[in-house]
Amino acid sequence: MSILIQGATLPDGTTGDVLVDGGVITELGSVTTTADRTIDAAGLRLLPGLVDLHTHLREPGREDAETVLTGSRAAAVGGYTAVLAMANTSPVTDTAEAAERVLDLGRAAGLVDVQPVGAVTKGLGGEELAELGLMARSRAKVRVFSDDGKCVHDPRVMRRALEYVKAFGGVVSQHSQDPALAGPTACCHEGELSGRLGLPGWPGVAEEVIVARDVMLARHTGSRVHVAHVSTAGSVEVVRWAKAQGINVTAEVTPHHLLLTTDLLTGYDPTFKVNPPLRPDEDVRVLREALADGTIDAVATDHAPHARHDKEHAFVDAAFGMLGLETALPVITTVMVENGLLDWAGVARVMSANPARIAGLDDVHGRPIAVGEPANLTLVDPSAQVVIDRDASVSLSRNNPWHDRKLTGRVVATLLRGTPTVLEGALA
């Protein structure tokens, strides 16, 4: 169907009509052509469809927490047209066949483009490289590799991975956590609070030393490294230095690390248990500034759904992770736009264009809103006040850290190649 989006405000602040037909933008400006459907977009912002570099869809293996279909629904409702599905499934996405299976599940769901992330090492074991070349040459055309949830802690293995992916323009996304400094039970930012609460400490330096090591390995190999879920001011300092040296490094930050702080752990609510952990105010302020000035390239949700029986434990024993796809844009609107740290062109940059470029999807996603471009689009009400209700989520899981919070910004419509996946804020 042809769709006329009437009177939308584009990322650059100009206002006009956008005609979509045949999956592409065919007219822009003052459009008089009749369309099959017209959307009144007066007062709304039109953005290129959002792209998430870091989504856990749990299928195969943990379909009780999320599936590719339910995760795709959450992504579409959140304004996303493409997501990267992390490899820590069961079995792990460490072969070409496994990657193609995730790709096919995404295509069957048909709500967002689901791009598989390949594991760096077999079984996320950290010792033997996975089938990087075969995954890259498969139908899935994997270009991002990550053992997320686990750090590739052996520097020789990390070096080999960086050398390998360089041949086909791939990138290694690192979960930066030195296991000797922050072990598997570490769950609270190390400091006075962790000592008072009796929770195992997760010091910022455990992240920072891996970031520093990996940017030096990227310089040595001439390859690309991506720093997942940056959470400390020290990591920002390292990334900023590396970029000034011309090292090919990119970085992402999650919505929750831009707003939530470690003091929320005083109630031992496992909803707020995440890896890396929530950090103090001083880190949060630096992360916001780094996203605004371009040191951090992208917002990535680290959407990590969990079944109730995995979260409803004592804090130390509960699973790490929280939901993020449906709420990312309202959080960024509230934290970054309302505080004057990003304009809407900046939102399009960090939530669409940069993630698409890092993932190698920028031929179809994160594109400018212009005639001839693919109609992957998100329509946002920038002033809508929304109170988050975890029970209204289309995800299978309910570990939502934003429950009962008032946020600004609401996704009104999402179009994937010109086909509405969301209209009037609900699945089409």
Coordinates of C-alpha atoms in Angstrom, one line a residue:
M1 CA 0.0 0.0 0.0
S2 CA 1.0 3.6 -0.5
I3 CA 1.2 5.7 2.7
L4 CA 1.2 9.5 3.0
I5 CA 2.7 10.8 6.2
Q6 CA 1.4 14.3 6.4
G7 CA 3.0 17.3 8.1
A8 CA 5.8 15.4 9.9
T9 CA 8.8 17.2 11.4
L10 CA 12.0 15.6 10.0
P11 CA 15.2 15.2 12.1
D12 CA 16.7 18.5 10.7
G13 CA 13.6 20.4 12.0
T14 CA 11.9 21.0 8.6
T15 CA 8.3 20.0 8.2
G16 CA 6.7 18.3 5.2
D17 CA 4.9 15.4 3.8
V18 CA 6.4 12.0 3.0
L19 CA 4.9 9.6 0.4
V20 CA 5.9 6.0 0.7
D21 CA 5.2 3.5 -2.1
G22 CA 6.7 0.2 -3.1
G23 CA 8.8 0.1 0.1
V24 CA 10.7 3.4 -0.7
I25 CA 10.2 7.1 -0.2
T26 CA 8.8 8.4 -3.5
E27 CA 7.9 12.1 -2.7
L28 CA 9.0 14.6 -0.1
G29 CA 7.8 18.1 0.7
S30 CA 4.3 19.3 -0.2
V31 CA 2.7 16.1 -1.6
T32 CA -0.6 16.2 -3.4
T33 CA -0.6 12.6 -4.6
T34 CA -3.4 10.5 -3.2
A35 CA -2.3 7.5 -1.1
D36 CA -4.0 4.3 0.1
R37 CA -3.6 5.5 3.7
T38 CA -2.9 8.9 5.2
I39 CA -1.2 9.4 8.6
D40 CA -1.7 12.8 10.2
A41 CA 1.8 13.6 11.6
A42 CA 1.3 17.2 12.7
G43 CA 3.4 17.7 15.8
L44 CA 5.2 14.4 15.4
R45 CA 8.8 13.6 14.6
L46 CA 9.8 11.3 11.7
L47 CA 13.0 9.4 12.2
P48 CA 14.8 6.7 10.2
G49 CA 13.9 3.3 11.8
L50 CA 15.8 2.6 14.9
V51 CA 18.6 0.0 14.9
D52 CA 19.6 -2.0 18.1
L53 CA 23.1 -3.4 18.2
H54 CA 22.5 -5.5 21.3
T55 CA 19.3 -7.5 21.7
H56 CA 18.8 -10.9 23.4
L57 CA 16.0 -12.8 21.8
R58 CA 16.6 -16.0 23.7
E59 CA 15.6 -18.3 20.9
P60 CA 16.6 -21.1 20.6
G61 CA 16.8 -22.5 24.1
R62 CA 14.9 -20.1 26.4
E63 CA 11.6 -19.6 24.7
D64 CA 10.0 -19.2 28.1
A65 CA 11.7 -15.8 28.4
E66 CA 11.5 -14.5 24.8
T67 CA 11.2 -15.7 21.2
V68 CA 12.3 -14.1 18.0
L69 CA 8.6 -13.4 17.3
T70 CA 7.9 -11.8 20.7
G71 CA 11.2 -9.9 20.8
S72 CA 10.4 -8.6 17.3
R73 CA 7.1 -7.4 18.5
A74 CA 8.8 -5.5 21.3
A75 CA 11.3 -4.1 18.9
A76 CA 8.6 -2.8 16.5
V77 CA 6.6 -1.2 19.3
G78 CA 9.8 0.5 20.4
G79 CA 10.3 2.0 16.9
Y80 CA 13.0 -0.5 15.7
T81 CA 13.3 -1.7 12.2
A82 CA 16.4 -3.8 12.7
V83 CA 17.9 -5.6 15.7
L84 CA 21.1 -7.6 16.2
A85 CA 20.4 -10.9 18.0
M86 CA 23.1 -11.8 20.4
A87 CA 24.8 -15.2 20.2
N88 CA 24.3 -16.5 23.8
T89 CA 21.4 -18.7 23.0
S90 CA 21.2 -22.5 23.6
P91 CA 22.8 -23.8 21.4
V92 CA 25.1 -20.9 20.9
T93 CA 25.1 -19.1 17.6
D94 CA 28.6 -20.2 16.7
T95 CA 28.0 -21.9 13.3
A96 CA 26.7 -20.9 10.0
E97 CA 23.7 -23.1 10.4
A98 CA 22.8 -21.6 13.7
A99 CA 23.1 -18.1 12.3
E100 CA 20.9 -18.9 9.4
R101 CA 18.3 -20.4 11.7
V102 CA 18.0 -17.1 13.6
L103 CA 17.9 -15.2 10.3
D104 CA 15.0 -17.4 9.1
L105 CA 13.1 -17.0 12.4
G106 CA 13.4 -13.2 12.0
R107 CA 12.1 -13.3 8.5
A108 CA 9.2 -15.5 9.4
A109 CA 8.2 -13.0 12.1
G110 CA 8.4 -10.2 9.6
L111 CA 8.3 -7.3 12.0
V112 CA 12.0 -6.2 12.1
D113 CA 15.1 -7.3 10.3
V114 CA 16.8 -9.7 12.7
Q115 CA 20.5 -9.9 12.1
P116 CA 22.3 -12.6 13.9
V117 CA 25.5 -11.9 15.9
G118 CA 28.0 -14.7 15.8
A119 CA 29.9 -16.0 18.8
V120 CA 33.6 -15.2 18.8
T121 CA 34.5 -18.5 20.4
K122 CA 32.9 -22.0 20.3
G123 CA 30.3 -22.3 23.0
L124 CA 31.3 -18.9 24.4
G125 CA 34.1 -20.9 26.0
G126 CA 36.8 -18.3 25.3
E127 CA 39.3 -20.7 24.0
E128 CA 38.7 -21.8 20.3
L129 CA 37.5 -19.4 17.6
A130 CA 34.0 -20.1 16.3
E131 CA 33.2 -20.5 12.6
L132 CA 33.7 -16.8 11.9
G133 CA 34.4 -17.1 8.2
L134 CA 31.6 -19.6 7.6
M135 CA 29.1 -17.4 9.4
A136 CA 30.3 -14.4 7.4
R137 CA 29.9 -16.3 4.1
S138 CA 26.5 -17.8 5.1
R139 CA 23.1 -16.4 4.1
A140 CA 23.1 -14.5 7.4
K141 CA 26.2 -12.6 6.3
V142 CA 27.3 -12.2 9.9
R143 CA 29.5 -9.1 10.4
V144 CA 29.3 -8.6 14.2
F145 CA 30.8 -11.2 16.6
S146 CA 30.4 -11.2 20.4
D147 CA 30.6 -13.6 23.3
D148 CA 28.4 -11.1 25.2
G149 CA 27.6 -12.3 28.7
K150 CA 31.2 -13.4 28.8
C151 CA 34.4 -11.6 28.1
V152 CA 36.9 -12.8 25.5
H153 CA 39.5 -12.5 28.3
D154 CA 42.5 -14.3 26.6
P155 CA 44.4 -11.6 24.7
R156 CA 45.7 -14.1 22.2
V157 CA 42.2 -15.3 21.3
M158 CA 41.0 -11.7 21.0
R159 CA 43.9 -10.8 18.8
R160 CA 43.2 -13.7 16.5
A161 CA 39.5 -12.8 16.3
L162 CA 40.4 -9.2 15.4
E163 CA 42.8 -10.4 12.7
Y164 CA 40.3 -12.9 11.3
V165 CA 37.3 -10.5 11.0
K166 CA 39.4 -7.8 9.4
A167 CA 39.5 -9.8 6.2
F168 CA 35.7 -9.4 5.6
G169 CA 35.1 -6.1 7.3
G170 CA 33.7 -7.6 10.5
V171 CA 33.8 -6.2 14.0
V172 CA 34.2 -7.8 17.5
S173 CA 31.9 -6.5 20.1
Q174 CA 33.4 -7.1 23.5
H175 CA 31.8 -7.6 26.9
S176 CA 34.5 -5.9 28.9
Q177 CA 34.8 -7.7 32.2
D178 CA 38.2 -9.0 33.5
P179 CA 37.2 -12.2 35.3
A180 CA 40.1 -11.8 37.7
L181 CA 38.8 -8.5 38.9
A182 CA 35.0 -9.1 38.6
G183 CA 34.1 -12.7 38.8
P184 CA 30.8 -14.4 37.9
T185 CA 29.1 -13.4 41.3
A186 CA 30.1 -9.7 41.1
C187 CA 26.8 -7.8 40.9
C188 CA 27.1 -4.4 42.5
H189 CA 29.3 -1.4 41.7
E190 CA 32.3 -1.8 44.1
G191 CA 32.2 0.9 46.7
E192 CA 30.7 1.8 50.1
L193 CA 27.3 0.6 49.0
S194 CA 28.4 -2.9 47.9
G195 CA 30.2 -3.3 51.3
R196 CA 27.1 -2.1 53.2
L197 CA 24.8 -4.3 51.3
G198 CA 27.1 -7.3 51.5
L199 CA 27.0 -7.7 47.7
P200 CA 30.0 -8.9 45.6
G201 CA 31.7 -5.9 44.2
W202 CA 32.1 -5.2 40.4
P203 CA 34.8 -2.4 40.2
G204 CA 34.9 -0.1 37.2
V205 CA 38.5 -1.0 36.6
A206 CA 37.4 -4.5 35.6
E207 CA 35.8 -3.0 32.6
E208 CA 38.4 -0.4 31.9
V209 CA 41.4 -2.7 31.7
I210 CA 39.7 -4.8 29.0
V211 CA 38.7 -1.7 27.0
A212 CA 42.3 -0.4 27.2
R213 CA 43.7 -3.8 26.1
D214 CA 41.3 -4.2 23.3
V215 CA 41.8 -0.8 21.7
M216 CA 45.6 -1.5 21.7
L217 CA 44.9 -4.8 20.1
A218 CA 42.7 -3.1 17.5
R219 CA 45.6 -0.7 16.8
H220 CA 48.1 -3.5 16.5
T221 CA 45.9 -5.5 14.1
G222 CA 44.4 -2.6 12.2
S223 CA 41.0 -4.2 12.9
R224 CA 37.7 -2.9 14.4
V225 CA 36.6 -3.3 18.0
H226 CA 33.3 -2.3 19.5
V227 CA 32.8 -1.7 23.2
A228 CA 29.5 -3.0 24.4
H229 CA 27.5 -1.4 27.2
V230 CA 30.1 1.1 28.4
S231 CA 29.3 1.9 32.0
T232 CA 32.2 3.9 33.6
A233 CA 33.9 7.3 33.2
G234 CA 37.2 5.5 32.9
S235 CA 36.1 3.5 29.9
V236 CA 34.9 6.8 28.2
E237 CA 38.3 8.2 28.8
V238 CA 40.0 5.3 27.1
V239 CA 37.6 5.3 24.2
R240 CA 38.1 9.1 23.7
W241 CA 41.9 8.7 23.8
A242 CA 41.7 5.8 21.3
K243 CA 39.6 7.7 18.8
A244 CA 42.0 10.7 19.1
Q245 CA 44.8 8.2 18.1
G246 CA 42.9 7.1 15.0
I247 CA 42.2 3.6 16.4
N248 CA 39.1 2.0 14.9
V249 CA 36.9 1.7 18.0
T250 CA 33.2 2.3 18.5
A251 CA 31.2 2.2 21.7
E252 CA 27.6 1.9 22.8
V253 CA 25.7 2.8 26.0
T254 CA 22.4 1.4 27.3
P255 CA 19.4 3.5 28.3
H256 CA 19.6 2.2 31.8
H257 CA 23.2 3.2 32.3
L258 CA 22.2 6.8 31.2
L259 CA 19.5 7.1 34.0
L260 CA 19.5 4.5 36.6
T261 CA 22.1 4.5 39.4
T262 CA 23.6 2.0 41.9
D263 CA 21.6 3.4 44.8
L264 CA 18.5 1.5 43.4
L265 CA 20.1 -1.7 44.7
T266 CA 19.4 -0.7 48.3
G267 CA 16.1 -2.6 48.1
Y268 CA 17.7 -5.7 46.8
D269 CA 15.2 -5.7 43.9
P270 CA 16.7 -8.2 41.3
T271 CA 15.0 -6.2 38.5
F272 CA 17.9 -3.9 38.8
K273 CA 20.6 -6.6 38.6
V274 CA 22.4 -6.1 35.3
N275 CA 25.8 -6.7 33.9
P276 CA 27.7 -4.4 33.9
P277 CA 26.1 -3.1 37.1
L278 CA 24.4 0.2 37.5
R279 CA 27.0 2.9 38.4
P280 CA 27.1 6.0 40.6
D281 CA 25.9 9.5 39.5
E282 CA 29.4 10.6 38.5
D283 CA 29.7 7.9 35.9
V284 CA 26.2 8.5 34.6
R285 CA 26.9 12.2 34.0
V286 CA 30.0 11.3 32.0
L287 CA 28.2 8.7 29.9
R288 CA 25.6 11.3 29.0
E289 CA 28.2 13.8 28.0
A290 CA 30.1 11.2 26.0
L291 CA 27.0 10.2 24.0
A292 CA 26.3 13.9 23.3
D293 CA 29.8 14.7 22.1
G294 CA 30.2 11.6 20.0
T295 CA 32.7 9.7 22.0
I296 CA 30.1 7.0 22.5
D297 CA 28.6 6.3 19.1
A298 CA 25.3 4.5 19.8
V299 CA 22.5 3.7 22.1
A300 CA 22.0 -0.1 22.4
T301 CA 19.3 -1.6 24.6
D302 CA 21.0 -4.8 25.9
H303 CA 17.3 -6.0 26.0
A304 CA 17.7 -9.1 28.3
P305 CA 14.3 -10.8 29.0
H306 CA 14.1 -13.4 31.8
A307 CA 11.4 -15.7 33.0
R308 CA 10.0 -14.9 36.4
H309 CA 11.6 -18.0 38.0
D310 CA 15.1 -16.7 36.9
K311 CA 14.6 -13.3 38.5
E312 CA 12.6 -14.1 41.6
H313 CA 15.6 -15.0 43.7
A314 CA 17.9 -13.4 46.3
F315 CA 19.8 -10.6 44.5
V316 CA 23.1 -12.5 44.3
D317 CA 21.4 -15.6 42.8
A318 CA 19.0 -13.8 40.3
A319 CA 19.8 -13.6 36.6
F320 CA 21.4 -10.5 35.2
G321 CA 19.5 -8.3 32.8
M322 CA 16.5 -6.1 32.1
L323 CA 14.1 -5.2 29.3
G324 CA 14.8 -2.3 27.0
L325 CA 13.4 -2.4 23.5
E326 CA 10.0 -0.8 24.2
T327 CA 11.3 1.9 26.4
A328 CA 14.6 3.0 24.9
L329 CA 13.3 5.9 22.9
P330 CA 11.3 7.4 25.8
V331 CA 14.4 7.1 28.0
I332 CA 16.6 8.9 25.5
T333 CA 13.9 11.6 25.0
T334 CA 13.7 12.1 28.7
V335 CA 17.4 12.0 29.5
M336 CA 19.1 13.5 26.4
V337 CA 16.5 15.5 24.5
E338 CA 14.7 17.2 27.3
N339 CA 18.0 18.1 29.0
G340 CA 19.3 19.7 25.7
L341 CA 22.1 17.1 25.3
L342 CA 20.8 15.8 21.9
D343 CA 18.5 17.3 19.3
W344 CA 16.4 15.0 17.1
A345 CA 19.1 14.8 14.5
G346 CA 21.3 13.5 17.2
V347 CA 18.8 10.9 18.3
A348 CA 18.6 9.7 14.7
R349 CA 22.4 9.5 14.6
V350 CA 22.9 7.5 17.8
M351 CA 19.8 5.3 17.6
S352 CA 19.7 4.7 13.8
A353 CA 22.5 5.9 11.5
N354 CA 25.5 5.0 13.7
P355 CA 24.2 1.5 14.8
A356 CA 23.4 0.7 11.2
R357 CA 26.9 1.7 10.1
I358 CA 28.6 -0.3 12.9
A359 CA 26.6 -3.4 12.0
G360 CA 27.1 -3.1 8.3
L361 CA 23.4 -2.5 7.7
D362 CA 23.7 1.0 6.4
D363 CA 22.7 0.1 2.9
V364 CA 19.1 -0.2 4.0
H365 CA 18.9 1.1 7.6
G366 CA 19.8 4.4 9.2
R367 CA 19.4 6.1 5.9
P368 CA 18.5 9.7 5.4
I369 CA 14.8 10.5 4.9
A370 CA 15.0 11.3 1.2
V371 CA 13.4 10.3 -2.1
G372 CA 14.6 6.9 -3.2
E373 CA 15.6 5.7 0.2
P374 CA 14.1 2.6 1.9
A375 CA 11.0 3.4 3.9
N376 CA 12.3 2.1 7.2
L377 CA 10.7 4.8 9.4
T378 CA 9.7 5.6 13.0
L379 CA 7.1 8.3 13.9
V380 CA 7.3 9.7 17.4
D381 CA 5.2 11.9 19.5
P382 CA 8.0 13.9 21.3
S383 CA 5.9 15.5 24.0
A384 CA 3.7 12.5 25.0
Q385 CA 3.9 11.6 28.7
V386 CA 3.9 7.9 29.3
V387 CA 3.7 5.9 32.5
I388 CA 5.4 2.6 31.9
D389 CA 3.4 -0.5 32.8
R390 CA 5.4 -3.7 32.8
D391 CA 2.2 -5.8 32.3
A392 CA 1.4 -4.0 29.1
S393 CA 4.6 -5.1 27.5
V394 CA 4.5 -7.3 24.4
S395 CA 7.6 -9.1 25.6
L396 CA 7.2 -12.5 27.2
S397 CA 9.1 -11.2 30.3
R398 CA 8.3 -8.7 32.9
N399 CA 11.8 -7.7 34.3
N400 CA 11.2 -4.0 33.4
P401 CA 13.2 -1.5 35.4
W402 CA 11.0 1.4 34.2
H403 CA 7.7 0.1 35.8
D404 CA 5.6 3.0 37.1
R405 CA 8.1 5.7 35.9
K406 CA 6.8 8.6 33.8
L407 CA 8.8 9.1 30.7
T408 CA 8.5 11.5 27.7
G409 CA 8.1 10.4 24.1
R410 CA 6.0 7.7 22.5
V411 CA 6.4 5.7 19.3
V412 CA 3.2 6.3 17.2
A413 CA 4.1 4.3 14.1
T414 CA 6.9 2.1 12.7
L415 CA 7.3 1.2 9.0
L416 CA 9.4 -1.7 7.7
R417 CA 10.1 -1.2 4.0
G418 CA 6.9 0.8 3.8
T419 CA 4.7 -1.7 5.6
P420 CA 3.3 -0.6 8.9
T421 CA 4.3 -2.8 11.8
V422 CA 3.0 -0.4 14.4
L423 CA 0.1 2.1 14.0
E424 CA -1.3 4.4 16.7
G425 CA 1.2 3.0 19.2
A426 CA 0.1 -0.6 18.8
L427 CA 1.1 -3.6 16.6
A428 CA -0.6 -3.2 13.2

